[in-house]
Amino acid sequence: MPTSLVTGGAGFLGSHLCDELLRRGHRVICVDNLETGTLANIEHIRTDTFVHLNLDIIEPYFIDEPIDFVYHLASPASPIDYLRLPLHTLKVGSYGTHHTLGVAKRHRARFLIASTSEVYGDPEEHPQRESYWGHVNPIGPRGVYDEAKRYAEALTMAYHRQQGVDTGIVRIFNTYGPRMRPHDGRAIPTFLRQALQNRPITVFGDGSQTRSFCYVADEIRGLIALAESGYHNPVNVGNPDEFTLLELAETVIEVTRSKSEIVYEALPTDDPQVRQPDITLAREILGWEPRVTLRDGLTRTIEESGAEALVGTAA
Ligand code: NAD
């Protein structure tokens, strides 16, 4: 039975990854200090092949049993979190990644870091290929996240080249599904919450900026395929179907049969105008591509979460 360590395993993506690894017969060690995640995401897991360790990976940490795979997902991920936790975000990306790479090195485990499409910044190249180096503002408010991830990628490659650690880098594009937090500030949970309450849907700018949205089950399948591939350079894993924010709002209204109207708000600083992965590489080396359409994914999210969870209570 292989053992996988999942940092950030009590978060949105991490908890789905734990579920899928357990389903595939792995033993799973989830390391999470619950900074932005929650025990509610993992409380349904009742098996002795799963353990949660409440550790802050900014401090050095050690695991006393063999590990085959390290999935490094711990990091604040939504703008609302990293704007509230700028120093923490930089420390998780640097110290946290360093300590987690150290664990992978000691255990001779395969290491996969969850990087992000944000390493491309506000791109001049569209869609974004892995070979594109990015257009990032290092000193803007979002720089703490973008640069932490860029540093973490550099650190990962240094451990690979200098220390011989078997590493991989996944550049995750916007992912959605059950267990997103209703108030985490990202477009899909915000629109769903507003639509289910028949409240105005708030679109930033004129809504012409584009995003592409990957259903969580597709994303997790891609992560595991990459971890098991032995490939070292970054790979985009996301859904290339591109929508404007306005189209997304209209689709959410349709799927939820909402009476909401659309209103427009000021664009946040350094909000990228376009975001779309080129997934040629993932298709070639992993045979991976997404299967779930936006409409189906939104329907599954509503059915699996229940309207109550999507509306939430906290302001
Ligand atoms: P999330 O906030 O739900 O999960 C992150 C988890 O990391 C949380 O459970 C949090 O408690 C934990 N964590 C944070 N700091 C920690 C620390 N110091 N020690 C231990 N645990 C800590 O976010 P998510 O959406 O699940 O994102 C997971 C990863 O995927 C992140 O690295 C993120 O950058 C990346 N990613 C996500 C998306 C997306 O659309 N969700 C897109 C691109 C990249």
Short mmCIF file of C-alpha atoms and ligand atoms in Angstrom, two decimals:
data_model
loop_
_atom_site.label_atom_id
_atom_site.label_comp_id
_atom_site.label_asym_id
_atom_site.label_seq_id
_atom_site.Cartn_x
_atom_site.Cartn_y
_atom_site.Cartn_z
CA MET A 1 0.00 0.00 0.00
CA PRO A 2 1.66 3.31 -1.08
CA THR A 3 1.71 6.17 1.43
CA SER A 4 0.97 9.74 0.34
CA LEU A 5 1.62 12.86 2.39
CA VAL A 6 -0.78 15.69 1.49
CA THR A 7 0.05 19.14 2.85
CA GLY A 8 -3.05 21.34 2.87
CA GLY A 9 -5.14 18.15 2.98
CA ALA A 10 -7.97 19.81 4.94
CA GLY A 11 -8.44 22.48 2.26
CA PHE A 12 -10.70 22.48 -0.78
CA LEU A 13 -8.44 20.67 -3.27
CA GLY A 14 -6.43 18.79 -0.64
CA SER A 15 -9.48 17.11 0.88
CA HIS A 16 -10.69 15.92 -2.55
CA LEU A 17 -7.17 14.63 -3.21
CA CYS A 18 -7.18 12.72 0.11
CA ASP A 19 -10.57 11.17 -0.82
CA GLU A 20 -9.33 10.05 -4.23
CA LEU A 21 -5.99 8.67 -2.94
CA LEU A 22 -7.83 6.67 -0.26
CA ARG A 23 -10.25 5.40 -2.91
CA ARG A 24 -7.22 4.23 -4.93
CA GLY A 25 -5.85 2.32 -1.93
CA HIS A 26 -3.23 4.75 -0.59
CA ARG A 27 -2.51 5.37 3.05
CA VAL A 28 -2.82 9.16 3.50
CA ILE A 29 -1.08 11.48 5.96
CA CYS A 30 -2.76 14.89 5.88
CA VAL A 31 -0.67 17.77 7.26
CA ASP A 32 -2.74 20.91 7.80
CA ASN A 33 -2.79 23.62 10.45
CA LEU A 34 -6.35 24.65 9.44
CA GLU A 35 -5.25 28.21 8.58
CA THR A 36 -7.72 28.37 5.67
CA GLY A 37 -8.94 24.76 5.66
CA THR A 38 -11.36 23.10 8.04
CA LEU A 39 -11.90 19.77 9.80
CA ALA A 40 -15.37 19.71 8.24
CA ASN A 41 -13.67 18.90 4.91
CA ILE A 42 -12.18 15.66 6.26
CA GLU A 43 -14.58 14.63 9.03
CA HIS A 44 -16.39 12.19 6.68
CA ILE A 45 -13.16 10.16 6.33
CA ARG A 46 -13.41 7.26 8.72
CA THR A 47 -10.61 4.81 8.04
CA ASP A 48 -7.42 3.86 9.85
CA THR A 49 -5.47 4.44 6.62
CA PHE A 50 -5.96 8.20 7.12
CA VAL A 51 -4.36 10.48 9.69
CA HIS A 52 -4.49 14.27 10.14
CA LEU A 53 -1.49 16.00 11.74
CA ASN A 54 -2.09 19.58 12.83
CA LEU A 55 1.34 21.00 11.92
CA ASP A 56 2.44 24.40 10.66
CA ILE A 57 4.84 23.65 7.80
CA ILE A 58 6.53 27.01 8.21
CA GLU A 59 8.39 25.20 11.03
CA PRO A 60 10.58 22.16 10.24
CA TYR A 61 8.64 18.90 10.58
CA PHE A 62 9.44 15.21 10.40
CA ILE A 63 7.34 12.15 9.62
CA ASP A 64 8.30 8.84 11.22
CA GLU A 65 7.08 6.41 8.61
CA PRO A 66 7.87 5.61 4.98
CA ILE A 67 6.36 7.96 2.39
CA ASP A 68 6.12 7.31 -1.35
CA PHE A 69 4.45 10.50 -2.60
CA VAL A 70 4.41 14.05 -1.26
CA TYR A 71 1.62 16.29 -2.58
CA HIS A 72 2.44 19.84 -1.47
CA LEU A 73 -0.77 21.87 -1.57
CA ALA A 74 -0.58 23.93 1.64
CA SER A 75 -0.84 27.65 0.89
CA PRO A 76 -3.48 30.33 1.16
CA ALA A 77 -5.01 30.24 -2.32
CA SER A 78 -7.87 32.68 -2.68
CA PRO A 79 -7.22 36.45 -2.92
CA ILE A 80 -9.24 37.07 0.22
CA ASP A 81 -6.83 34.81 2.17
CA TYR A 82 -3.49 35.89 0.76
CA LEU A 83 -4.37 39.60 0.95
CA ARG A 84 -5.20 39.02 4.65
CA LEU A 85 -2.09 36.83 5.20
CA PRO A 86 0.66 38.35 3.00
CA LEU A 87 3.66 37.36 5.13
CA HIS A 88 2.24 33.94 5.94
CA THR A 89 1.74 33.34 2.21
CA LEU A 90 5.38 34.20 1.46
CA LYS A 91 6.57 32.01 4.36
CA VAL A 92 4.50 28.99 3.31
CA GLY A 93 5.83 29.30 -0.24
CA SER A 94 9.43 29.59 0.93
CA TYR A 95 10.02 27.92 4.36
CA GLY A 96 7.01 25.63 4.00
CA THR A 97 8.11 24.40 0.57
CA HIS A 98 11.70 24.04 1.77
CA HIS A 99 10.64 21.91 4.76
CA THR A 100 8.29 19.78 2.66
CA LEU A 101 10.96 19.19 0.01
CA GLY A 102 13.21 18.14 2.91
CA VAL A 103 10.63 15.53 3.93
CA ALA A 104 10.46 14.23 0.34
CA LYS A 105 14.25 14.08 0.16
CA ARG A 106 14.61 12.14 3.45
CA HIS A 107 11.97 9.62 2.36
CA ARG A 108 13.12 9.46 -1.29
CA ALA A 109 9.53 10.23 -2.19
CA ARG A 110 8.16 11.64 -5.43
CA PHE A 111 7.26 15.32 -4.74
CA LEU A 112 4.54 17.30 -6.51
CA ILE A 113 4.02 21.00 -5.82
CA ALA A 114 0.69 22.72 -6.48
CA SER A 115 1.72 25.82 -8.37
CA THR A 116 -0.72 28.11 -10.12
CA SER A 117 -1.67 29.84 -13.33
CA GLU A 118 -0.92 33.05 -11.40
CA VAL A 119 2.79 32.50 -12.13
CA TYR A 120 1.87 33.81 -15.61
CA GLY A 121 0.52 37.08 -14.12
CA ASP A 122 -1.45 39.24 -16.55
CA PRO A 123 -0.24 37.35 -19.63
CA GLU A 124 0.78 38.77 -23.02
CA GLU A 125 0.57 35.24 -24.41
CA HIS A 126 -2.82 33.58 -24.83
CA PRO A 127 -3.54 30.76 -24.14
CA GLN A 128 -0.70 30.22 -21.69
CA ARG A 129 1.88 27.54 -22.45
CA GLU A 130 4.35 26.22 -19.88
CA SER A 131 7.21 27.82 -21.83
CA TYR A 132 5.80 31.34 -21.22
CA TRP A 133 7.74 33.06 -18.40
CA GLY A 134 4.98 35.34 -17.21
CA HIS A 135 4.17 38.99 -16.67
CA VAL A 136 3.88 39.45 -12.91
CA ASN A 137 3.85 42.62 -10.79
CA PRO A 138 6.11 41.62 -7.86
CA ILE A 139 5.19 44.60 -5.66
CA GLY A 140 1.42 44.74 -6.13
CA PRO A 141 -0.88 43.29 -3.45
CA ARG A 142 -1.16 39.97 -5.33
CA GLY A 143 2.62 39.72 -5.65
CA VAL A 144 2.85 37.85 -2.32
CA TYR A 145 1.01 34.90 -3.83
CA ASP A 146 2.39 35.01 -7.38
CA GLU A 147 6.00 35.43 -6.27
CA ALA A 148 5.71 32.85 -3.46
CA LYS A 149 4.65 30.32 -6.08
CA ARG A 150 7.37 31.40 -8.53
CA TYR A 151 9.96 31.08 -5.75
CA ALA A 152 8.53 27.68 -4.77
CA GLU A 153 8.91 26.49 -8.37
CA ALA A 154 12.55 27.69 -8.42
CA LEU A 155 13.19 25.93 -5.08
CA THR A 156 11.62 22.73 -6.38
CA MET A 157 13.86 22.72 -9.48
CA ALA A 158 16.93 23.42 -7.29
CA TYR A 159 16.13 20.41 -5.06
CA HIS A 160 15.72 18.35 -8.20
CA ARG A 161 18.92 19.52 -9.90
CA GLN A 162 21.21 19.77 -6.87
CA GLN A 163 19.78 17.17 -4.47
CA GLY A 164 18.34 14.66 -6.93
CA VAL A 165 14.82 14.82 -5.49
CA ASP A 166 12.20 13.39 -7.85
CA THR A 167 10.01 16.48 -8.25
CA GLY A 168 7.07 17.61 -10.36
CA ILE A 169 5.25 20.95 -10.72
CA VAL A 170 1.57 21.28 -11.54
CA ARG A 171 0.28 24.70 -12.62
CA ILE A 172 -3.34 24.58 -11.49
CA PHE A 173 -5.89 26.81 -13.22
CA ASN A 174 -9.16 27.93 -11.55
CA THR A 175 -10.84 24.90 -10.07
CA TYR A 176 -14.31 24.64 -8.53
CA GLY A 177 -16.58 22.08 -6.92
CA PRO A 178 -18.11 21.05 -3.59
CA ARG A 179 -16.32 22.36 -0.41
CA MET A 180 -15.45 25.75 -1.88
CA ARG A 181 -16.08 28.33 0.80
CA PRO A 182 -19.08 30.57 -0.05
CA HIS A 183 -17.23 33.70 1.08
CA ASP A 184 -13.74 33.00 -0.26
CA GLY A 185 -14.08 35.76 -2.85
CA ARG A 186 -13.60 33.64 -5.97
CA ALA A 187 -16.04 34.02 -8.87
CA ILE A 188 -17.89 30.69 -8.84
CA PRO A 189 -18.67 30.43 -5.09
CA THR A 190 -19.60 34.13 -5.02
CA PHE A 191 -21.93 33.89 -8.03
CA LEU A 192 -23.53 30.67 -6.78
CA ARG A 193 -24.15 32.17 -3.34
CA GLN A 194 -25.65 35.32 -4.81
CA ALA A 195 -27.77 33.44 -7.37
CA LEU A 196 -29.15 30.98 -4.83
CA GLN A 197 -30.28 33.94 -2.70
CA ASN A 198 -31.68 35.83 -5.71
CA ARG A 199 -29.33 38.68 -4.83
CA PRO A 200 -27.51 40.81 -7.43
CA ILE A 201 -24.53 39.03 -9.02
CA THR A 202 -21.45 41.25 -8.74
CA VAL A 203 -19.25 41.15 -11.82
CA PHE A 204 -15.92 43.02 -11.66
CA GLY A 205 -15.15 45.54 -14.42
CA ASP A 206 -17.32 45.11 -17.52
CA GLY A 207 -17.18 41.30 -17.18
CA SER A 208 -15.23 40.88 -20.44
CA GLN A 209 -12.18 39.39 -18.68
CA THR A 210 -11.96 35.65 -19.27
CA ARG A 211 -11.39 32.63 -17.07
CA SER A 212 -11.46 28.89 -17.60
CA PHE A 213 -12.89 26.66 -14.90
CA CYS A 214 -11.93 23.08 -14.15
CA TYR A 215 -14.20 20.75 -12.19
CA VAL A 216 -12.44 19.41 -9.10
CA ALA A 217 -12.67 15.70 -10.05
CA ASP A 218 -10.89 16.43 -13.35
CA GLU A 219 -8.21 18.50 -11.60
CA ILE A 220 -7.48 15.78 -9.01
CA ARG A 221 -7.21 13.12 -11.74
CA GLY A 222 -4.62 15.34 -13.46
CA LEU A 223 -2.62 15.88 -10.25
CA ILE A 224 -2.39 12.16 -9.54
CA ALA A 225 -1.46 11.36 -13.16
CA LEU A 226 1.36 13.91 -12.98
CA ALA A 227 2.61 12.66 -9.61
CA GLU A 228 2.76 9.15 -11.02
CA SER A 229 4.44 10.23 -14.29
CA GLY A 230 8.01 11.01 -13.23
CA TYR A 231 7.92 14.26 -15.30
CA HIS A 232 9.92 17.16 -13.82
CA ASN A 233 9.05 20.37 -15.68
CA PRO A 234 5.84 22.36 -15.03
CA VAL A 235 2.59 21.07 -16.53
CA ASN A 236 -0.65 23.06 -16.89
CA VAL A 237 -3.66 21.22 -15.52
CA GLY A 238 -6.90 23.11 -16.13
CA ASN A 239 -9.88 23.31 -18.42
CA PRO A 240 -9.20 25.19 -21.68
CA ASP A 241 -12.90 26.10 -22.22
CA GLU A 242 -12.80 29.88 -21.85
CA PHE A 243 -15.67 32.05 -20.61
CA THR A 244 -16.03 35.75 -19.91
CA LEU A 245 -17.08 36.57 -16.35
CA LEU A 246 -20.36 37.81 -17.81
CA GLU A 247 -20.98 34.44 -19.50
CA LEU A 248 -20.18 32.69 -16.24
CA ALA A 249 -22.71 34.88 -14.39
CA GLU A 250 -25.36 34.13 -17.02
CA THR A 251 -24.67 30.37 -16.85
CA VAL A 252 -24.92 30.40 -13.04
CA ILE A 253 -28.26 32.24 -13.24
CA GLU A 254 -29.53 29.67 -15.74
CA VAL A 255 -28.35 26.58 -13.81
CA THR A 256 -29.78 27.86 -10.52
CA ARG A 257 -32.94 29.24 -12.18
CA SER A 258 -32.25 32.43 -10.25
CA LYS A 259 -34.01 35.78 -10.46
CA SER A 260 -30.74 37.64 -9.79
CA GLU A 261 -29.71 40.57 -11.92
CA ILE A 262 -26.09 41.35 -12.83
CA VAL A 263 -24.39 44.44 -11.36
CA TYR A 264 -20.88 45.76 -12.07
CA GLU A 265 -18.14 46.62 -9.54
CA ALA A 266 -14.63 48.11 -9.79
CA LEU A 267 -11.92 45.78 -11.10
CA PRO A 268 -9.43 44.67 -8.38
CA THR A 269 -5.74 45.65 -8.76
CA ASP A 270 -3.74 43.47 -11.19
CA ASP A 271 -6.75 41.31 -12.05
CA PRO A 272 -5.64 39.36 -15.16
CA GLN A 273 -7.61 40.13 -18.35
CA VAL A 274 -7.36 36.63 -19.75
CA ARG A 275 -6.72 33.19 -18.29
CA GLN A 276 -6.73 30.02 -20.38
CA PRO A 277 -4.41 27.02 -20.21
CA ASP A 278 -2.81 25.41 -23.22
CA ILE A 279 -3.00 21.74 -22.15
CA THR A 280 -1.16 20.19 -25.10
CA LEU A 281 1.63 19.00 -22.77
CA ALA A 282 -0.76 17.35 -20.27
CA ARG A 283 -2.52 15.62 -23.18
CA GLU A 284 0.79 14.37 -24.58
CA ILE A 285 2.60 13.17 -21.48
CA LEU A 286 -0.33 12.22 -19.22
CA GLY A 287 -3.08 11.45 -21.70
CA TRP A 288 -5.12 13.78 -19.49
CA GLU A 289 -7.88 16.17 -20.41
CA PRO A 290 -10.93 17.45 -18.56
CA ARG A 291 -14.25 15.65 -19.05
CA VAL A 292 -16.76 17.77 -17.11
CA THR A 293 -18.36 20.80 -18.81
CA LEU A 294 -19.00 24.00 -16.88
CA ARG A 295 -22.76 23.46 -16.89
CA ASP A 296 -22.43 19.85 -15.61
CA GLY A 297 -19.82 20.84 -13.04
CA LEU A 298 -22.01 23.62 -11.66
CA THR A 299 -24.97 21.23 -11.44
CA ARG A 300 -22.85 18.60 -9.65
CA THR A 301 -21.51 21.26 -7.27
CA ILE A 302 -25.03 22.33 -6.32
CA GLU A 303 -26.30 18.75 -5.97
CA GLU A 304 -23.33 17.50 -3.92
CA SER A 305 -22.98 20.59 -1.69
CA GLY A 306 -26.62 21.46 -1.14
CA ALA A 307 -27.83 25.05 -1.46
CA GLU A 308 -27.41 25.67 2.30
CA ALA A 309 -23.64 25.00 2.24
CA LEU A 310 -23.20 27.16 -0.86
CA VAL A 311 -25.01 30.10 0.72
CA GLY A 312 -23.11 29.80 4.03
CA THR A 313 -23.58 32.02 7.05
CA ALA A 314 -20.38 34.04 7.61
CA ALA A 315 -20.28 37.49 6.01
P1 NAD B 1 -7.38 26.05 0.53
O1 NAD B 1 -7.15 27.34 1.22
O2 NAD B 1 -8.74 25.47 0.59
O3 NAD B 1 -6.34 24.95 1.04
C1 NAD B 1 -5.05 25.24 1.49
C2 NAD B 1 -4.80 24.45 2.75
O4 NAD B 1 -3.46 24.71 3.20
C3 NAD B 1 -5.74 24.83 3.88
O5 NAD B 1 -6.39 23.68 4.39
C4 NAD B 1 -4.83 25.48 4.92
O6 NAD B 1 -5.28 25.31 6.24
C5 NAD B 1 -3.50 24.80 4.64
N1 NAD B 1 -2.34 25.59 5.10
C6 NAD B 1 -2.10 26.91 4.85
N2 NAD B 1 -0.97 27.30 5.47
C7 NAD B 1 -0.48 26.20 6.12
C8 NAD B 1 0.65 25.97 6.96
N3 NAD B 1 1.52 26.95 7.24
N4 NAD B 1 0.84 24.72 7.47
C9 NAD B 1 -0.05 23.72 7.21
N5 NAD B 1 -1.15 23.89 6.44
C10 NAD B 1 -1.37 25.11 5.90
O7 NAD B 1 -6.93 26.26 -0.99
P2 NAD B 1 -7.14 25.32 -2.27
O8 NAD B 1 -8.02 26.06 -3.21
O9 NAD B 1 -7.50 23.96 -1.86
O10 NAD B 1 -5.68 25.33 -2.89
C11 NAD B 1 -4.75 24.27 -2.64
C12 NAD B 1 -3.48 24.53 -3.42
O11 NAD B 1 -3.75 24.58 -4.82
C13 NAD B 1 -2.78 25.83 -3.06
O12 NAD B 1 -1.39 25.62 -3.03
C14 NAD B 1 -3.16 26.75 -4.20
O13 NAD B 1 -2.19 27.75 -4.40
C15 NAD B 1 -3.26 25.79 -5.36
N6 NAD B 1 -4.18 26.30 -6.40
C16 NAD B 1 -5.53 26.26 -6.22
C17 NAD B 1 -6.36 26.76 -7.21
C18 NAD B 1 -7.87 26.69 -7.10
O14 NAD B 1 -8.57 27.07 -8.04
N7 NAD B 1 -8.43 26.22 -6.01
C19 NAD B 1 -5.81 27.35 -8.37
C20 NAD B 1 -4.42 27.40 -8.48
C21 NAD B 1 -3.61 26.87 -7.50
#
